[in-house]
PDB file of C-alpha atoms in Angstrom:
ATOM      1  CA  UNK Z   3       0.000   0.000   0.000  1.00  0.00           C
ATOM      2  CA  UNK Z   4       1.574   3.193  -1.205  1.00  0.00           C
ATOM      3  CA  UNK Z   5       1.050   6.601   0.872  1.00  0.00           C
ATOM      4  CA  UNK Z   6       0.903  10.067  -0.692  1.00  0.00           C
ATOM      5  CA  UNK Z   7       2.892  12.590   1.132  1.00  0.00           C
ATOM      6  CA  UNK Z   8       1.626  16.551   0.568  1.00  0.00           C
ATOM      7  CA  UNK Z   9       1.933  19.447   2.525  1.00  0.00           C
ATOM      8  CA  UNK Z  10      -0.143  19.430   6.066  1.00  0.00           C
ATOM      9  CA  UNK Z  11      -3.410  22.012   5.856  1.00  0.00           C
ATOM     10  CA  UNK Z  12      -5.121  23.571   8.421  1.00  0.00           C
ATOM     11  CA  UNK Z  13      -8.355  20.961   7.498  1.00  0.00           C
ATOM     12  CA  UNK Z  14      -5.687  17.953   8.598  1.00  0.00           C
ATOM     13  CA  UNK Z  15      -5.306  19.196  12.259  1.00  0.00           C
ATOM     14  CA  UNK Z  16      -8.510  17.317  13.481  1.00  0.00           C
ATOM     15  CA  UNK Z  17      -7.327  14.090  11.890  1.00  0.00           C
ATOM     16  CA  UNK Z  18      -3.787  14.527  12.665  1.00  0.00           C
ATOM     17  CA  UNK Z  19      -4.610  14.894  16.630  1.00  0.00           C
ATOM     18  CA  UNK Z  20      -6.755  11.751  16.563  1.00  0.00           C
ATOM     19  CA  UNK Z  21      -3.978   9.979  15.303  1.00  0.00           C
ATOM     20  CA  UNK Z  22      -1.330  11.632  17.886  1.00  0.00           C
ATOM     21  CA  UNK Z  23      -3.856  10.714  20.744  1.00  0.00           C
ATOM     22  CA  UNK Z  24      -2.973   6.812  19.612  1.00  0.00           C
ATOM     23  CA  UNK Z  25       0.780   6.988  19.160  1.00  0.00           C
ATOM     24  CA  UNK Z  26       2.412   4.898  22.191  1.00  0.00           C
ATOM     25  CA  UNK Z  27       5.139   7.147  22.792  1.00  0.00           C
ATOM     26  CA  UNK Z  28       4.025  10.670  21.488  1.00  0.00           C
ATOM     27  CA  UNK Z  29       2.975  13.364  24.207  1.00  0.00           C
ATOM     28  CA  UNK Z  30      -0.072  15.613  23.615  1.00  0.00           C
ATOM     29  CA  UNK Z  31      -0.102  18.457  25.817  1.00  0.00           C
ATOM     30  CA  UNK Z  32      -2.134  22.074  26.202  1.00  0.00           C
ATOM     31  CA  UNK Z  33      -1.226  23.410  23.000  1.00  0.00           C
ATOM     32  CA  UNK Z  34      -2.014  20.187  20.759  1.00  0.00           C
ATOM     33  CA  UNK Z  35      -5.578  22.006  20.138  1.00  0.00           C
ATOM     34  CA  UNK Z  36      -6.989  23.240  16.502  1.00  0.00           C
ATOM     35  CA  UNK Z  37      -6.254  26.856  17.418  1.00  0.00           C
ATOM     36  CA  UNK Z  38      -2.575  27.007  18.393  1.00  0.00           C
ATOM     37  CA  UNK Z  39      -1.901  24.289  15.756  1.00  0.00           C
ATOM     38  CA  UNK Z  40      -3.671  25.975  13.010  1.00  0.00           C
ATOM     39  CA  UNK Z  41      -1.541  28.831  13.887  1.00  0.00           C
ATOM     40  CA  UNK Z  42       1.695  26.888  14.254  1.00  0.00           C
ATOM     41  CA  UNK Z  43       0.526  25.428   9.956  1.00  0.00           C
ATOM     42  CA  UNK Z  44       0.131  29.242   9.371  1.00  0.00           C
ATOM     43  CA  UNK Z  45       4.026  30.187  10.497  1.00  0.00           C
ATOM     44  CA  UNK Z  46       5.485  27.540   8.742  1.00  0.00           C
ATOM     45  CA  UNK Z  47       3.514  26.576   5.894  1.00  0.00           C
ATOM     46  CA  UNK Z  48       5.872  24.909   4.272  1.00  0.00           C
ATOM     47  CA  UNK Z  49       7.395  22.435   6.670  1.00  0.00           C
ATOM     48  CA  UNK Z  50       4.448  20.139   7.654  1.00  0.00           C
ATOM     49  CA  UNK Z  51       3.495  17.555   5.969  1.00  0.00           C
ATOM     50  CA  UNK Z  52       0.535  14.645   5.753  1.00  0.00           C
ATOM     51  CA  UNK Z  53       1.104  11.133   4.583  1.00  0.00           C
ATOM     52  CA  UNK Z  54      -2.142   9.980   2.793  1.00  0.00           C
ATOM     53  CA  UNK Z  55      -3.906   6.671   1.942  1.00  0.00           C
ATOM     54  CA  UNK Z  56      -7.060   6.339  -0.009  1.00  0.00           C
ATOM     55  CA  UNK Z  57      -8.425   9.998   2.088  1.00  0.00           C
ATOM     56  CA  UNK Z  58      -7.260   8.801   5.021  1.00  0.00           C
ATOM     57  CA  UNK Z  59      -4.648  10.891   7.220  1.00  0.00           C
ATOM     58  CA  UNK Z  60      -1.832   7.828   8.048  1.00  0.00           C
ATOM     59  CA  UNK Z  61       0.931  10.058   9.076  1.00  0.00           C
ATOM     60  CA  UNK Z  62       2.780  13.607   9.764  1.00  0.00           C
ATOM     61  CA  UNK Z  63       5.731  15.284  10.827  1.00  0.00           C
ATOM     62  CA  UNK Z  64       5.351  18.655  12.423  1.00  0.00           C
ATOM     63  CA  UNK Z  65       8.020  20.963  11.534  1.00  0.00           C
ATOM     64  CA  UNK Z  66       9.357  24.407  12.705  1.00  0.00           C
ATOM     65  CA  UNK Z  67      10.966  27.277  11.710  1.00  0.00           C
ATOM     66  CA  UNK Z  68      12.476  29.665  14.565  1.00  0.00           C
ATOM     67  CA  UNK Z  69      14.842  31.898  12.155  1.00  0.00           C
ATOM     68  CA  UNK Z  70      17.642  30.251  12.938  1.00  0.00           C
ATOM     69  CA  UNK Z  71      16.902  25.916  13.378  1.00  0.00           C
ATOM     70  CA  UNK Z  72      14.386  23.888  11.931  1.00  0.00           C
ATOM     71  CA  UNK Z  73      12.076  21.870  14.890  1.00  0.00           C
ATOM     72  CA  UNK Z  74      10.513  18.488  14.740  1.00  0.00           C
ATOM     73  CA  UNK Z  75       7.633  17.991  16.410  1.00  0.00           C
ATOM     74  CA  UNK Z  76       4.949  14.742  15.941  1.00  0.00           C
ATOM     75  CA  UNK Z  77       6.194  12.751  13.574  1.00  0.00           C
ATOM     76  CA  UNK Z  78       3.544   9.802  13.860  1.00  0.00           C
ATOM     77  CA  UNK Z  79       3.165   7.234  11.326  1.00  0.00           C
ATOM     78  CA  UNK Z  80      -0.196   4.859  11.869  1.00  0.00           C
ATOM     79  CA  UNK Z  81       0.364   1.520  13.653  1.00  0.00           C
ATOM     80  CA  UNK Z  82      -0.913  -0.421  10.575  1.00  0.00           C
ATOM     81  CA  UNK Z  83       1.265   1.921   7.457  1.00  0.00           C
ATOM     82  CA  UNK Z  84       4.711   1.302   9.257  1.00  0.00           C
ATOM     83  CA  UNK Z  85       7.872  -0.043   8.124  1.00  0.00           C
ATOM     84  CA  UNK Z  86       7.132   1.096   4.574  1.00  0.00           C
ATOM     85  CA  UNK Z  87       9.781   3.986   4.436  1.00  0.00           C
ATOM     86  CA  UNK Z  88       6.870   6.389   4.969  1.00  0.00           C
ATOM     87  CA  UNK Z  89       7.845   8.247   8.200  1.00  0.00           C
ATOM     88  CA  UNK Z  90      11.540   8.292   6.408  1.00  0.00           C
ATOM     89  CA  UNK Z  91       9.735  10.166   3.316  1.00  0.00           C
ATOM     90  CA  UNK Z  92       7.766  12.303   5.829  1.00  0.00           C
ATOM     91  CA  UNK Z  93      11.447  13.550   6.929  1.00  0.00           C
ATOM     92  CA  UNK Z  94      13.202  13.834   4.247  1.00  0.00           C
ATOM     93  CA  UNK Z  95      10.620  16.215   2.836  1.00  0.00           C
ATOM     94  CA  UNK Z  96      10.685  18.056   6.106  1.00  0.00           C
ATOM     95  CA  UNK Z  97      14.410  18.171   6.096  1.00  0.00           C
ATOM     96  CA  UNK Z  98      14.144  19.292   2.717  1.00  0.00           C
ATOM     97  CA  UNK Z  99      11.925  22.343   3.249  1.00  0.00           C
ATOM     98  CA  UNK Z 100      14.437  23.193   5.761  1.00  0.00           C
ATOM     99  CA  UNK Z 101      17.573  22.860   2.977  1.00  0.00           C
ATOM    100  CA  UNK Z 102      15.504  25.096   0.665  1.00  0.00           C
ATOM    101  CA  UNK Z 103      15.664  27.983   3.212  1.00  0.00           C
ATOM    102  CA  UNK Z 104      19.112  27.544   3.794  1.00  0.00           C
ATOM    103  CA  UNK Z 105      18.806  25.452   7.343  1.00  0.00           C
ATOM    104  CA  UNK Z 106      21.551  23.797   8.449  1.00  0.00           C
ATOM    105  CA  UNK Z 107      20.776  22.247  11.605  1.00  0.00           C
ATOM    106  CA  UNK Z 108      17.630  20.755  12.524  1.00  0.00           C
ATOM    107  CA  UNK Z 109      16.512  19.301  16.473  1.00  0.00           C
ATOM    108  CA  UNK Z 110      14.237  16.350  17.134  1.00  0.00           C
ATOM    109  CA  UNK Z 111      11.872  16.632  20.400  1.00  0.00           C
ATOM    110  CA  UNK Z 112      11.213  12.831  21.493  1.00  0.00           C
ATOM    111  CA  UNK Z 113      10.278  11.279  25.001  1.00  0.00           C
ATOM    112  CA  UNK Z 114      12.756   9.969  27.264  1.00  0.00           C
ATOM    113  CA  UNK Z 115      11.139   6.431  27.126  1.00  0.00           C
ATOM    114  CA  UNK Z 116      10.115   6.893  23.089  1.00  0.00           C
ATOM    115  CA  UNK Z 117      13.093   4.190  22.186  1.00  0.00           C
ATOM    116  CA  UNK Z 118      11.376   3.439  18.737  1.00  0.00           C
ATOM    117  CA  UNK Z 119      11.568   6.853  18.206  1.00  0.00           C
ATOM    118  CA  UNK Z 120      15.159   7.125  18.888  1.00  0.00           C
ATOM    119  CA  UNK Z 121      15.986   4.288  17.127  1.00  0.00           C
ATOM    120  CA  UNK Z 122      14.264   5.695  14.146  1.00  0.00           C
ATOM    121  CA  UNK Z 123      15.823   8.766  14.387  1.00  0.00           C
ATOM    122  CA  UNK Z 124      19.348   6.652  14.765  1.00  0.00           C
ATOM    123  CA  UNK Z 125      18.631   4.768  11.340  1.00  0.00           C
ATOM    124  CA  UNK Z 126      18.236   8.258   9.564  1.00  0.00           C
ATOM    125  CA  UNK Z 127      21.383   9.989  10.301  1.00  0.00           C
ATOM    126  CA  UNK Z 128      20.660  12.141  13.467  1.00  0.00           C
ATOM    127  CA  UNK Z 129      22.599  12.521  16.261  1.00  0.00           C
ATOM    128  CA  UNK Z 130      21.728  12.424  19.634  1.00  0.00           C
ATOM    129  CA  UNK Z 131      23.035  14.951  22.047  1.00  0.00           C
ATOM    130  CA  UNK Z 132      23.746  14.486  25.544  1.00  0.00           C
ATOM    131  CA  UNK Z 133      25.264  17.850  26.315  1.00  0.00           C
ATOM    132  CA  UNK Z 134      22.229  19.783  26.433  1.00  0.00           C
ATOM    133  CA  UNK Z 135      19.153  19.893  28.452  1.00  0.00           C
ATOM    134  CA  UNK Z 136      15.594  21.589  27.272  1.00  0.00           C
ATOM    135  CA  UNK Z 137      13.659  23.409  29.735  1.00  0.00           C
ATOM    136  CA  UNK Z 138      10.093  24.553  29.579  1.00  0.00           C
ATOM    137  CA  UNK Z 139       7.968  27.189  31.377  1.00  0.00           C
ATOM    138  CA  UNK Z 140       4.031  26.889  30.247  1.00  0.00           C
ATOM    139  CA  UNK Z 141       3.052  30.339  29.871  1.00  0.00           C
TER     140      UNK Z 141
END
């Protein structure tokens, strides 16, 4: 089964947080809602992306722009459409909207205890760095 990757819309968000909400793994916190999200689309238009099958969201990445780094956020790829290079293709188009705006470095968020996630991230090329430490302050 093949999956067509496009650009995330605002109209995905509802489908794309149903599928979040069943990713072992994947955290969905305060600002995981339509309104911040549909905002977050609007900012970076270019670096979010869907992964299709027959109308049916299967997957996303999440990506960021800060003017300086490009951000991952929720990559998900459905329980049933994995291991058929499709969260790989979700990235690499990412990672390629960053290239095309002249990003050179890009960050992953995952869990702690996310080790498919890691290992994912592993298999790709990315690096995982142990010098730093990410705060948060909800605001």
């Amino acid at each position: 089964m093949s999956a067509e990757i496009r650009i995330m819309e605002v109209m995905d968000i509802p489908s794309s947080i149903e599928l979040w909400k069943n990713m072992k793994g994947l955290a969905i916190r305060g600002s995981d809602n339509i309104r911040d999200l549909s905002e977050h689309v609007k900012m970076n238009p270019k670096h979010n992306f869907v992964a299709m099958s027959d109308d049916q969201l299967i997957g996303t990445v999440l990506g960021g722009f800060d003017g300086r780094r490009g951000y991952i956020y929720h990559l998900a790829v459905h329980q049933d459409f994995r291991r058929k290079n499709i969260a790989k293709e979700l990235m690499e188009r990412c990672f390629q909207s960053f290239r095309e705006i002249n990003v050179t470095k890009c960050h992953m968020m995952v869990l702690k205890d996310n080790t498919e996630a890691q290992e994912f991230y592993a298999r790709i090329g990315c690096e995982l760095r142990n010098e730093i430490l990410v705060y948060s302050k909800t605001l």
